[in-house]
Tab-separated table of C-alpha atoms and ligand atoms in Angstrom:
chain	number	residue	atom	x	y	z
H	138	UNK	CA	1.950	-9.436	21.089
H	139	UNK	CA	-1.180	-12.374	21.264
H	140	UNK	CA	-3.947	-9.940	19.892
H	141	UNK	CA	-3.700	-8.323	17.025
H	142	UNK	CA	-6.337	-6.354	14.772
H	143	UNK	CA	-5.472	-5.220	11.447
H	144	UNK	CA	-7.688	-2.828	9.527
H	145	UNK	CA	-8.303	-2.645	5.896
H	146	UNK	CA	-6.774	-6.681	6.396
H	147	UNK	CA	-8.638	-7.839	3.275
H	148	UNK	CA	-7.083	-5.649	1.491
H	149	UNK	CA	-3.780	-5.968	-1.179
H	150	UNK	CA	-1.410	-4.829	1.547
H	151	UNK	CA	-3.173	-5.990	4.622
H	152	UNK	CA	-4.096	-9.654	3.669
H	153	UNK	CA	-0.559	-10.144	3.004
H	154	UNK	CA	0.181	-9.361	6.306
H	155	UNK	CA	-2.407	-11.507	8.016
H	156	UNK	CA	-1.021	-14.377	6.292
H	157	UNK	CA	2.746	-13.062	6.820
H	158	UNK	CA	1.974	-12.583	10.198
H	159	UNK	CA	-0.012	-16.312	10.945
H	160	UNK	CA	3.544	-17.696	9.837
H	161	UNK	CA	5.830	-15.717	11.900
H	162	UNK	CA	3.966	-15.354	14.966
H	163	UNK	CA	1.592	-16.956	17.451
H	164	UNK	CA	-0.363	-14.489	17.586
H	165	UNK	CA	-4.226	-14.168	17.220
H	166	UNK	CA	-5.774	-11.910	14.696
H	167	UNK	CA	-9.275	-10.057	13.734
H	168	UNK	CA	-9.379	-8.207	10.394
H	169	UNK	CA	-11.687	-5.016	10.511
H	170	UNK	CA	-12.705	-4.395	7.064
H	171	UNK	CA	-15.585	-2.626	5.438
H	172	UNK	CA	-15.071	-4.670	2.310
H	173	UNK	CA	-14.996	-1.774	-0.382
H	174	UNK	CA	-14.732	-2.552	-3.520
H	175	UNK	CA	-10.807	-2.890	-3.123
H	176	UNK	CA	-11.402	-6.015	-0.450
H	177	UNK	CA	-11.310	-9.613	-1.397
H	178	UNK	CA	-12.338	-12.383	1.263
H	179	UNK	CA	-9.958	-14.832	-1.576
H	180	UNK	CA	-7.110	-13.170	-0.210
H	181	UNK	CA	-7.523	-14.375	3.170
H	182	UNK	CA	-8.604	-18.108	2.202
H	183	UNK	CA	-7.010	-20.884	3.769
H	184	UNK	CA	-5.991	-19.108	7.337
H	185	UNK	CA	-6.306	-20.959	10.569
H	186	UNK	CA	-10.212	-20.269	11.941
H	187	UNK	CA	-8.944	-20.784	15.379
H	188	UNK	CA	-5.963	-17.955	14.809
H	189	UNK	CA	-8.048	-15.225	12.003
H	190	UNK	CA	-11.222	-13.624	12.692
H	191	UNK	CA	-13.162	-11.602	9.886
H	192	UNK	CA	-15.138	-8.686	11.511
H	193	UNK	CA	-16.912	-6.460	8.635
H	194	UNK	CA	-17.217	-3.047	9.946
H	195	UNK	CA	-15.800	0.981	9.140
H	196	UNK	CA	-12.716	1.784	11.381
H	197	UNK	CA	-14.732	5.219	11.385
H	198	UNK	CA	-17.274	3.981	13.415
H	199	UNK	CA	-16.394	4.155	16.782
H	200	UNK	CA	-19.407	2.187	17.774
H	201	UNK	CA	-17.561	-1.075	15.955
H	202	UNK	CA	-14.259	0.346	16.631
H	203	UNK	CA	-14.218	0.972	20.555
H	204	UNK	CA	-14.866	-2.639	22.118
H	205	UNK	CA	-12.580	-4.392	19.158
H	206	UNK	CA	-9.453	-2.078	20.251
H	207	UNK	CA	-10.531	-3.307	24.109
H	208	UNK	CA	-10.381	-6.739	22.851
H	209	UNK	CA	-6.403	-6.567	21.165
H	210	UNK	CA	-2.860	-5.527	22.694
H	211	UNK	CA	-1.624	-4.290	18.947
H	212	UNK	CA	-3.434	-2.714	16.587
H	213	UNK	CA	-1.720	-2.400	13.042
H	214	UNK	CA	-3.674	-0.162	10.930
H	215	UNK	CA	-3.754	-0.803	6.881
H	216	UNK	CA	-7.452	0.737	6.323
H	217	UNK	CA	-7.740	3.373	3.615
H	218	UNK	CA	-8.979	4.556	0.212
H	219	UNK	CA	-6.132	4.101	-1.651
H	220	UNK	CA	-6.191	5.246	-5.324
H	221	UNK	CA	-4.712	8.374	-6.421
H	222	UNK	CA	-7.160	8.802	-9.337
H	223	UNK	CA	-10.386	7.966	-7.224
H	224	UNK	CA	-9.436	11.230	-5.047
H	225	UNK	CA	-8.796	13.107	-8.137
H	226	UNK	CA	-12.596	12.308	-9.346
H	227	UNK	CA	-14.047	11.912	-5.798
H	228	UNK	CA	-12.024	12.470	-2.689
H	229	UNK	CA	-14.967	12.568	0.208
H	230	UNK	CA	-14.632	9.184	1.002
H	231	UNK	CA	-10.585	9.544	1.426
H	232	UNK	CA	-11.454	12.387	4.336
H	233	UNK	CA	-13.660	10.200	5.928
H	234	UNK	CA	-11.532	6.240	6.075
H	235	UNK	CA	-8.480	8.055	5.943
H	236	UNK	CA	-8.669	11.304	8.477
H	237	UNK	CA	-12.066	10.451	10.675
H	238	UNK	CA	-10.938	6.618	10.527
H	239	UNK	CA	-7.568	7.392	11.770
H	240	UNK	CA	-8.901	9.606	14.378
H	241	UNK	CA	-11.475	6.847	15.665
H	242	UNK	CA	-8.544	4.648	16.145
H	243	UNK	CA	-6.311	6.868	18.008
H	244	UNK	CA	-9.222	8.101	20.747
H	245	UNK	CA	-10.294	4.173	20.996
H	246	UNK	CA	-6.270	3.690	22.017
H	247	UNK	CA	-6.041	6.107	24.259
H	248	UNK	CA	-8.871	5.276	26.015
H	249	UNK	CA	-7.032	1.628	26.304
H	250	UNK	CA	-3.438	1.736	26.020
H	251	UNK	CA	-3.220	-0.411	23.357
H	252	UNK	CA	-0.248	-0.067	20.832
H	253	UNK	CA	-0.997	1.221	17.160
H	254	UNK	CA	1.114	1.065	14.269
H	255	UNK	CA	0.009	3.189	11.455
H	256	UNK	CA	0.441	2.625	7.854
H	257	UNK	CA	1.174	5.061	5.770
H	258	UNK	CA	2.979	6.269	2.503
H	259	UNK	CA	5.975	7.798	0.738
H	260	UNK	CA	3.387	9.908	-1.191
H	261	UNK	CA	3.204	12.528	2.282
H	262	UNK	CA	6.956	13.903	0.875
H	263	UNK	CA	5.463	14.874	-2.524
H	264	UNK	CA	7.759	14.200	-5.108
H	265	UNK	CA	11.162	14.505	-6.497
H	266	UNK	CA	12.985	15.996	-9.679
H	267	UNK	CA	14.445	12.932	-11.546
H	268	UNK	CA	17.659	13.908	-10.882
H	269	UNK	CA	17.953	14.970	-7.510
H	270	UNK	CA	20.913	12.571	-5.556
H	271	UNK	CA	18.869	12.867	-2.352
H	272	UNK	CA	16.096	10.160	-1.502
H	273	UNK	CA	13.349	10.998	0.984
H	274	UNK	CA	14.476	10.241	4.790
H	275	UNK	CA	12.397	10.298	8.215
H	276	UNK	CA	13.330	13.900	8.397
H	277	UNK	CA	11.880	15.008	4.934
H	278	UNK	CA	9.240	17.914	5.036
H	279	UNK	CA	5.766	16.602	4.699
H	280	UNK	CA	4.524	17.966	0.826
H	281	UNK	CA	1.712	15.770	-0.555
H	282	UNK	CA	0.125	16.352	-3.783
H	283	UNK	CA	-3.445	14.556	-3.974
H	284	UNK	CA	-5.888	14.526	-2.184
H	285	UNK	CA	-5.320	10.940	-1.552
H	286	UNK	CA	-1.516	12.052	-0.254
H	287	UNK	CA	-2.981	14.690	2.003
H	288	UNK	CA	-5.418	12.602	3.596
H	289	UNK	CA	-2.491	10.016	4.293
H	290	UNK	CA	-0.349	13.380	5.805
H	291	UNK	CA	-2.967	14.548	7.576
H	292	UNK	CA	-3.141	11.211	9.247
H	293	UNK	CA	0.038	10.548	10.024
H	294	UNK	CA	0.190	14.084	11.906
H	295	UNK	CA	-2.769	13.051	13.654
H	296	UNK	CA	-0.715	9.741	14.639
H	297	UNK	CA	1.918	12.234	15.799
H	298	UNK	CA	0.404	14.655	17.704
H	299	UNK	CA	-2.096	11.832	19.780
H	300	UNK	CA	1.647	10.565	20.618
H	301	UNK	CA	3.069	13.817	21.946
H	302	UNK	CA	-0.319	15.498	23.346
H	303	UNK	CA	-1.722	11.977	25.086
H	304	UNK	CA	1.155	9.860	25.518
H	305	UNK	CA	0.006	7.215	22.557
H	306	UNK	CA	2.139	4.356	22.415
H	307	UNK	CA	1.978	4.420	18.070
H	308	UNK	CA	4.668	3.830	15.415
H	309	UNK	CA	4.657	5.068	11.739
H	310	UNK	CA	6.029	3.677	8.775
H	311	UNK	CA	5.874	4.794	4.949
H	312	UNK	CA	6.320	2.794	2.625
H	313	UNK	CA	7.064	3.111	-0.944
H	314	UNK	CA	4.836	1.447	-4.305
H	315	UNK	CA	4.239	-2.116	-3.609
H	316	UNK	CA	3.395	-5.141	-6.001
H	317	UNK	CA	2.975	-8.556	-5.918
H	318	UNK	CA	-0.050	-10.711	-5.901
H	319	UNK	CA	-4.121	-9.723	-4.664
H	320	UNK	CA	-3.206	-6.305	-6.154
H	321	UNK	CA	-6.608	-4.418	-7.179
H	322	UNK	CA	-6.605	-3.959	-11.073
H	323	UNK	CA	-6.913	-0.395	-10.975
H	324	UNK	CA	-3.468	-0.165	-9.941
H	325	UNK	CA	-0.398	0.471	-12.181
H	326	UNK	CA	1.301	-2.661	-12.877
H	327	UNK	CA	-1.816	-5.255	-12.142
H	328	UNK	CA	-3.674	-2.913	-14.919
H	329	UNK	CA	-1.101	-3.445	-17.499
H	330	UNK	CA	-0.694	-7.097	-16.881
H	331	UNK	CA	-4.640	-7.676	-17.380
H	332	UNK	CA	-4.686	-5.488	-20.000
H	333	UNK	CA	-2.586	-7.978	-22.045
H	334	UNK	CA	-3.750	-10.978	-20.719
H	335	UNK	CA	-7.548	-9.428	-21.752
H	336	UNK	CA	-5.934	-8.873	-25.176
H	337	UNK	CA	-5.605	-5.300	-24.810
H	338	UNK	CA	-2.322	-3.093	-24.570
H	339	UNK	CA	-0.763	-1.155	-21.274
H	340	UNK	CA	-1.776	2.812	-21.129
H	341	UNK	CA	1.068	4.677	-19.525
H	342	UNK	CA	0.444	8.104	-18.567
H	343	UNK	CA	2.226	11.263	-20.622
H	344	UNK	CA	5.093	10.065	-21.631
H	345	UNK	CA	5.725	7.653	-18.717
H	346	UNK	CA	9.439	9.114	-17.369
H	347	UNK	CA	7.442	9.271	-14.182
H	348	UNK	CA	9.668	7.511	-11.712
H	349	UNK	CA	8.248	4.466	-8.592
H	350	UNK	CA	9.729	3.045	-6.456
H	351	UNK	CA	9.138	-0.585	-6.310
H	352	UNK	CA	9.205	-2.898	-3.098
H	353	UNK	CA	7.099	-6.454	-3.026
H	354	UNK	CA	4.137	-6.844	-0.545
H	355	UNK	CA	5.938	-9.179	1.932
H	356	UNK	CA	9.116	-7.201	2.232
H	357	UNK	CA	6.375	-4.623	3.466
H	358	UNK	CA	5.017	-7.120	5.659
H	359	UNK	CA	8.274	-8.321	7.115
H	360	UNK	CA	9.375	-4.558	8.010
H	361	UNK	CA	6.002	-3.784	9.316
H	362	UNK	CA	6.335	-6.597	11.575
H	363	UNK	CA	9.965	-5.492	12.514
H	364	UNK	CA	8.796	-2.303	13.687
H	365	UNK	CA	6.171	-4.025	15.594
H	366	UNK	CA	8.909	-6.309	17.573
H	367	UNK	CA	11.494	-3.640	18.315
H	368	UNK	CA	10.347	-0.496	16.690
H	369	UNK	CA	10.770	2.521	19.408
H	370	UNK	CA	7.784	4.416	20.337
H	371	UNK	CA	6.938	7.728	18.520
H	372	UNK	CA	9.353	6.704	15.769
H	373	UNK	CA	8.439	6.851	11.960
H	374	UNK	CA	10.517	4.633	9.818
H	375	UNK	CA	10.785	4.957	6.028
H	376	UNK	CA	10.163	0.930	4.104
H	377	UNK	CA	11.862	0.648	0.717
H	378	UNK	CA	13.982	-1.891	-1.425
H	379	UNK	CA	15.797	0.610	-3.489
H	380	UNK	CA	13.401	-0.274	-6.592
H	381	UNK	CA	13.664	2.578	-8.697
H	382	UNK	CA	11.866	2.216	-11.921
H	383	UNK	CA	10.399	4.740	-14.666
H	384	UNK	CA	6.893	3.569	-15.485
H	385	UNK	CA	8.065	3.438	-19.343
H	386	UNK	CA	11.070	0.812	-17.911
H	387	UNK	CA	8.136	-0.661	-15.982
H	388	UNK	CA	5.359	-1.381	-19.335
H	389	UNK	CA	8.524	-2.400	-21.143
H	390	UNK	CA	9.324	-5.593	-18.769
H	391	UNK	CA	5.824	-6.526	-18.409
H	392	UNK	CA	5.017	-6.742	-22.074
H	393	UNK	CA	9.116	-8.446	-22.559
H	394	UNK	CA	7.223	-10.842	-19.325
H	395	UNK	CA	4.408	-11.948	-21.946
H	396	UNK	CA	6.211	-12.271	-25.034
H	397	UNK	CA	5.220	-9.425	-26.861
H	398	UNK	CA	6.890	-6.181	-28.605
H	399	UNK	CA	8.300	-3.435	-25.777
H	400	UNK	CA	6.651	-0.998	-28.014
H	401	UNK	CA	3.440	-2.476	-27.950
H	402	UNK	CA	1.879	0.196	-25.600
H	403	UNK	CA	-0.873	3.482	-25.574
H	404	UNK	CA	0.180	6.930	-24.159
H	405	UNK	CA	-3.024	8.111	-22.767
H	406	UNK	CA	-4.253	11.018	-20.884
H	407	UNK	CA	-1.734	12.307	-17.782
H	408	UNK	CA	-2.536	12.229	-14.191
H	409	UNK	CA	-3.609	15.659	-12.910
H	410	UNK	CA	-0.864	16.985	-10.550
H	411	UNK	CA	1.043	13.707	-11.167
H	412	UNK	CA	4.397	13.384	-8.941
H	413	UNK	CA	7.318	12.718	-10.993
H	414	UNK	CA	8.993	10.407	-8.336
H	415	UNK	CA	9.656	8.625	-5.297
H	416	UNK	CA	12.734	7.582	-3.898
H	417	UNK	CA	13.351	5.721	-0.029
H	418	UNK	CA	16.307	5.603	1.638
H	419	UNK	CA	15.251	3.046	4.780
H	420	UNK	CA	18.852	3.066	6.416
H	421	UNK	CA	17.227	3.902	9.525
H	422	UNK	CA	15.169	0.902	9.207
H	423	UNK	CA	17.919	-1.610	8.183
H	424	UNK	CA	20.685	-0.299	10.743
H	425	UNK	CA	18.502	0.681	13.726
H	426	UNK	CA	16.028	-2.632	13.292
H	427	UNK	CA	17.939	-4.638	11.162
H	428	UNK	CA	15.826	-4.875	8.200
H	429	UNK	CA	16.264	-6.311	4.870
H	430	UNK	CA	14.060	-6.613	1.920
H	431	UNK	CA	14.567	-11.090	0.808
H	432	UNK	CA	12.700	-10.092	-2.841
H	433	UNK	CA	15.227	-7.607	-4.300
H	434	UNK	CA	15.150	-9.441	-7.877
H	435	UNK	CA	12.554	-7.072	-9.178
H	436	UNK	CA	12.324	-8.992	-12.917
H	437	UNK	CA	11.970	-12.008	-11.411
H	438	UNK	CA	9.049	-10.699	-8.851
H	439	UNK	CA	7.478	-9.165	-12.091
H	440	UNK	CA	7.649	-12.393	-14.030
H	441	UNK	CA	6.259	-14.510	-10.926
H	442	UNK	CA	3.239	-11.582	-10.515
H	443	UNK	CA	2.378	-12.220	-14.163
H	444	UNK	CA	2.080	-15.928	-13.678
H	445	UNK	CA	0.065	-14.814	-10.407
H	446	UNK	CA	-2.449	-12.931	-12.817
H	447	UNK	CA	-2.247	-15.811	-15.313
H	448	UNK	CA	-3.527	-17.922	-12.999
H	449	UNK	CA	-6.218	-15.987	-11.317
H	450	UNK	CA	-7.896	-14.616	-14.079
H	451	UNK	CA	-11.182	-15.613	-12.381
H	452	UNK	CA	-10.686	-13.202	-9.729
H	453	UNK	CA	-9.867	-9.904	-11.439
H	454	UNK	CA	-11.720	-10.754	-14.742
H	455	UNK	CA	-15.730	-9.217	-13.433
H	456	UNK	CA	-13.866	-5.899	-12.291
H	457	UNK	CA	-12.113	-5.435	-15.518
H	458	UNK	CA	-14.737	-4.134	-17.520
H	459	UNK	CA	-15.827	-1.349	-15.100
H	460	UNK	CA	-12.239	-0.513	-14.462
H	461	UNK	CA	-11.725	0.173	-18.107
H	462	UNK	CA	-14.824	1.921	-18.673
H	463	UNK	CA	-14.341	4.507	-15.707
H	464	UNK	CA	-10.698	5.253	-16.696
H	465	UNK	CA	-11.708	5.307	-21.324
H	466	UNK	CA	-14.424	8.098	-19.666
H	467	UNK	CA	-11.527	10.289	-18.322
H	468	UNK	CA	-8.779	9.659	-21.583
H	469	UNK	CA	-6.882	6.993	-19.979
J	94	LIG	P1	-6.317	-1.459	-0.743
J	94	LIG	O1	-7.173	-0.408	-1.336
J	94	LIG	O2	-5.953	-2.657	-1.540
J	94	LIG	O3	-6.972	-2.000	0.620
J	94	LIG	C1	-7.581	-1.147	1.550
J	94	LIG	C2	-8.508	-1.991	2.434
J	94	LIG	O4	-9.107	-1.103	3.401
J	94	LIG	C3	-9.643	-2.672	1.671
J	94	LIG	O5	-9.762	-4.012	2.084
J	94	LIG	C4	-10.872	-1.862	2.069
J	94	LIG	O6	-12.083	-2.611	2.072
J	94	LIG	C5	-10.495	-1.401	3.467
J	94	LIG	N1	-11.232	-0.200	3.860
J	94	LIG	C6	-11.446	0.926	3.114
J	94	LIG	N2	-12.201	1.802	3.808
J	94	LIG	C7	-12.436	1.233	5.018
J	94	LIG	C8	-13.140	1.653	6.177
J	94	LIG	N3	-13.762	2.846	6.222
J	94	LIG	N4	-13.181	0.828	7.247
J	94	LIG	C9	-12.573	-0.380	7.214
J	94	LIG	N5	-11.908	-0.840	6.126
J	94	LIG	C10	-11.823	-0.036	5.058
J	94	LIG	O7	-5.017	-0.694	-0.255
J	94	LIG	P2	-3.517	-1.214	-0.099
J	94	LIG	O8	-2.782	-0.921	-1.350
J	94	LIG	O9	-3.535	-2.579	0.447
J	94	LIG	O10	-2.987	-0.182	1.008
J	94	LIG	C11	-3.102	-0.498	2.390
J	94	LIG	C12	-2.473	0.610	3.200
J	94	LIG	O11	-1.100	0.762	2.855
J	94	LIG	C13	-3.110	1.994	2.991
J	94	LIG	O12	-3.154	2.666	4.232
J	94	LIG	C14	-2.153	2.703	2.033
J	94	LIG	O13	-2.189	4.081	2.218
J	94	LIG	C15	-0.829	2.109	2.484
J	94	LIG	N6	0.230	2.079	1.455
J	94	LIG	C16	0.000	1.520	0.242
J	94	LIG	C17	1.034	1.451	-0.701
J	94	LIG	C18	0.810	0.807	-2.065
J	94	LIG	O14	1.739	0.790	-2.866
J	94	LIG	N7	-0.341	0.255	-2.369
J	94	LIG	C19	2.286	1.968	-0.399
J	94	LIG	C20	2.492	2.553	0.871
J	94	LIG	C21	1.451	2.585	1.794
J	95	LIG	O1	-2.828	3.029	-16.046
J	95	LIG	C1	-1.933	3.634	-15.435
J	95	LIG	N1	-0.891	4.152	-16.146
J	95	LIG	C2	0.143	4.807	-15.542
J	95	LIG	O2	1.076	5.255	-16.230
J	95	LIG	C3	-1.956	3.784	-14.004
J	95	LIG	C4	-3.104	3.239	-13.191
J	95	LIG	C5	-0.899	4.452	-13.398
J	95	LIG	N2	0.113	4.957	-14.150
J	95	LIG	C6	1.248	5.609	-13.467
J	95	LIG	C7	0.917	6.611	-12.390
J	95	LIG	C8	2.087	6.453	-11.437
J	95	LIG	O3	3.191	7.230	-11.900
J	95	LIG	O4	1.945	4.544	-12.788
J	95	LIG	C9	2.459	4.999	-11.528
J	95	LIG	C10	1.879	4.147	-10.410
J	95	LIG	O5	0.502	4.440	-10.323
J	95	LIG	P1	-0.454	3.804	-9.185
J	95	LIG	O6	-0.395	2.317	-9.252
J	95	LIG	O7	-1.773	4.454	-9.292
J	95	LIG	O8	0.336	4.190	-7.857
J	95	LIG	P2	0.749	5.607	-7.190
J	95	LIG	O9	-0.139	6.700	-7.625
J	95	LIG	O10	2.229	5.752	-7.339
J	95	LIG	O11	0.381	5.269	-5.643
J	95	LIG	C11	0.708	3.974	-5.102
J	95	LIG	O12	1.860	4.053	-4.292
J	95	LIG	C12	1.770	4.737	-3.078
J	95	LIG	C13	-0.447	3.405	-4.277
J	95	LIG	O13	-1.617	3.349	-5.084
J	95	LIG	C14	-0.690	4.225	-3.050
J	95	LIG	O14	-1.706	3.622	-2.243
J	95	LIG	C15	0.582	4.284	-2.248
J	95	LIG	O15	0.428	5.138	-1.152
């Protein structure tokens, strides 16, 4: 493994690889990323030049795509639209990144040989009731409920069936809700946080018994990276930290984080087709690869995310405004 490229790498989950990845291995890495609004080049400050390339480009565009997969052994592929409630008010663009981009990848590796592992998410099993003892597993039928979810399950069958039909040497994983630091505001928990910090109070959705589960960014990295050292070929393998969490338990430790009232929050506006919940069991993971998640203290990960937010308010502080206008315009 010398050559890696990692799309969608200036992203939340991607950057934390490249910089999980400069520490663990020797390898050399180039980021392909189109630098949507999601991106941030701050999140992949203070990397080696002579180990991390930046190449801005669209992973659908085989024309950018083709000759970078020549250049790299591994290919790990993070690249997406990745917002449930953007594919609820637009979902073209998640067709295009997510399906065509996927595609793009897997004709430009099997033109080369070069191994892919593909990123994807929990979401592709749909959801479960709140009470239901089982958890999804690698054998779980594929039930997605967004547009965004579909897009993901569409591309991991294309992942699938480029491995069985053309002999591509790829490896899935899904993974369940991360957090942790260079999280875009739009998302769940970073939303609430900067809502409080801006003076403002959390929105939870309905009534908020909707159930995530929680895993931080670089236990995601560290099992991504697993899979790339001794994951087998053609295998999917399920990430997760058993971090179950309603999104009403979830509000209530943030605000308990900043020193204010647990009740202090807005019910606003539901998701449209919103799953109730998600739930990993990753024993293949841990037994097979010998996995484990090092940040299984989910308070204290919340309380160190909040100082991480604290402290970077001059990053997320010029998206706030628009964030907060788009989602007031739909109720939330
Ligand atoms: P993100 O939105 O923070 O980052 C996505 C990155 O992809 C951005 O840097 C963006 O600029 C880039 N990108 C988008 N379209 C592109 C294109 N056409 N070409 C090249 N780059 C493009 O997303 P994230 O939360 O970091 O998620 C990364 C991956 O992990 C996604 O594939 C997502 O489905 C998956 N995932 C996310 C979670 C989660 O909790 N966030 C959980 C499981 C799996
Ligand atoms: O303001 C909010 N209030 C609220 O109650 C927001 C933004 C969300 N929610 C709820 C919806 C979900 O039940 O919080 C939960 C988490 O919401 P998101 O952060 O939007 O995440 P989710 O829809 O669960 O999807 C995430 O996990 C799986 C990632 O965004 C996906 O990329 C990943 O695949």
């Amino acid at each position: 493994m010398q050559r890696i490229l990692v799309t969608g790498g200036a992203g939340f989950i991607g950057s934390n690889f490249v910089h999980h990845a400069v520490s663990h291995t020797d390898a050399r890495l180039t980021v392909l990323d189109k630098m949507t609004y999601a991106a941030s080049r701050d999140a992949l400050a203070g990397l080696p030049e002579d180990r991390v390339t930046v190449v801005v480009g669209d992973v659908a565009d085989a024309a950018t795509v083709d000759p970078l997969v020549a250049a790299h052994d591994t290919v790990v592929h993070y690249a997406a639209e990745s917002h449930n409630d953007n594919s609820l008010s637009d979902p073209s663009p998640f067709i295009r990144t997510n399906l065509v981009g996927t595609f793009t990848l897997l004709e430009a590796v099997r033109r080369t040989g070069c191994r892919l592992h593909h990123v994807s998410t929990d979401e592709v099993y749909g959801d479960l009731e709140l009470d239901d003892p089982e958890r999804f597993t690698e054998e779980t039928a594929y039930r997605p409920s967004s547009p965004y979810s579909a897009s993901k399950a569409g591309s991991d069958h294309l992942v699938r069936a480029w491995v069985r039909s053309f002999g591509v040497r790829a490896t899935i994983s899904n993974c369940s809700n991360n957090y942790g630091p260079w999280q875009h505001i739009e998302k769940f928990i970073p939303r609430q946080i900067t809502n409080v910090l801006a003076g403002g109070r959390p929105k939870l959705y309905g009534a908020g018994a909707n159930v995530r589960d929680w895993i931080h960014t670089e236990d995601h990295s560290s099992a991504v990276l697993r899979i790339l050292e001794a994951g087998r070929i053609g295998e999917t393998y399920l990430i997760g930290a058993d971090g179950e969490r309603s999104n009403l338990e979830v509000v209530r430790l943030i605000l308990r984080v900043l020193g204010r009232a647990e009740d202090d929050f807005e019910h606003v506006t539901d998701r449209p087709g919103h799953d109730l919940r998600y739930a990993i069991d990753s024993t293949k993971l841990r037994k097979e690869l010998g996995w484990e998640p090092m940040f299984d203290d989910f308070e204290a990960g919340m309380a160190r995310t909040v100082e991480w937010y604290r402290d970077h308010e001059t990053w997320w502080r010029p998206a706030k405004e628009a964030v907060e206008s788009a989602y007031a315009a739909k109720g939330q």
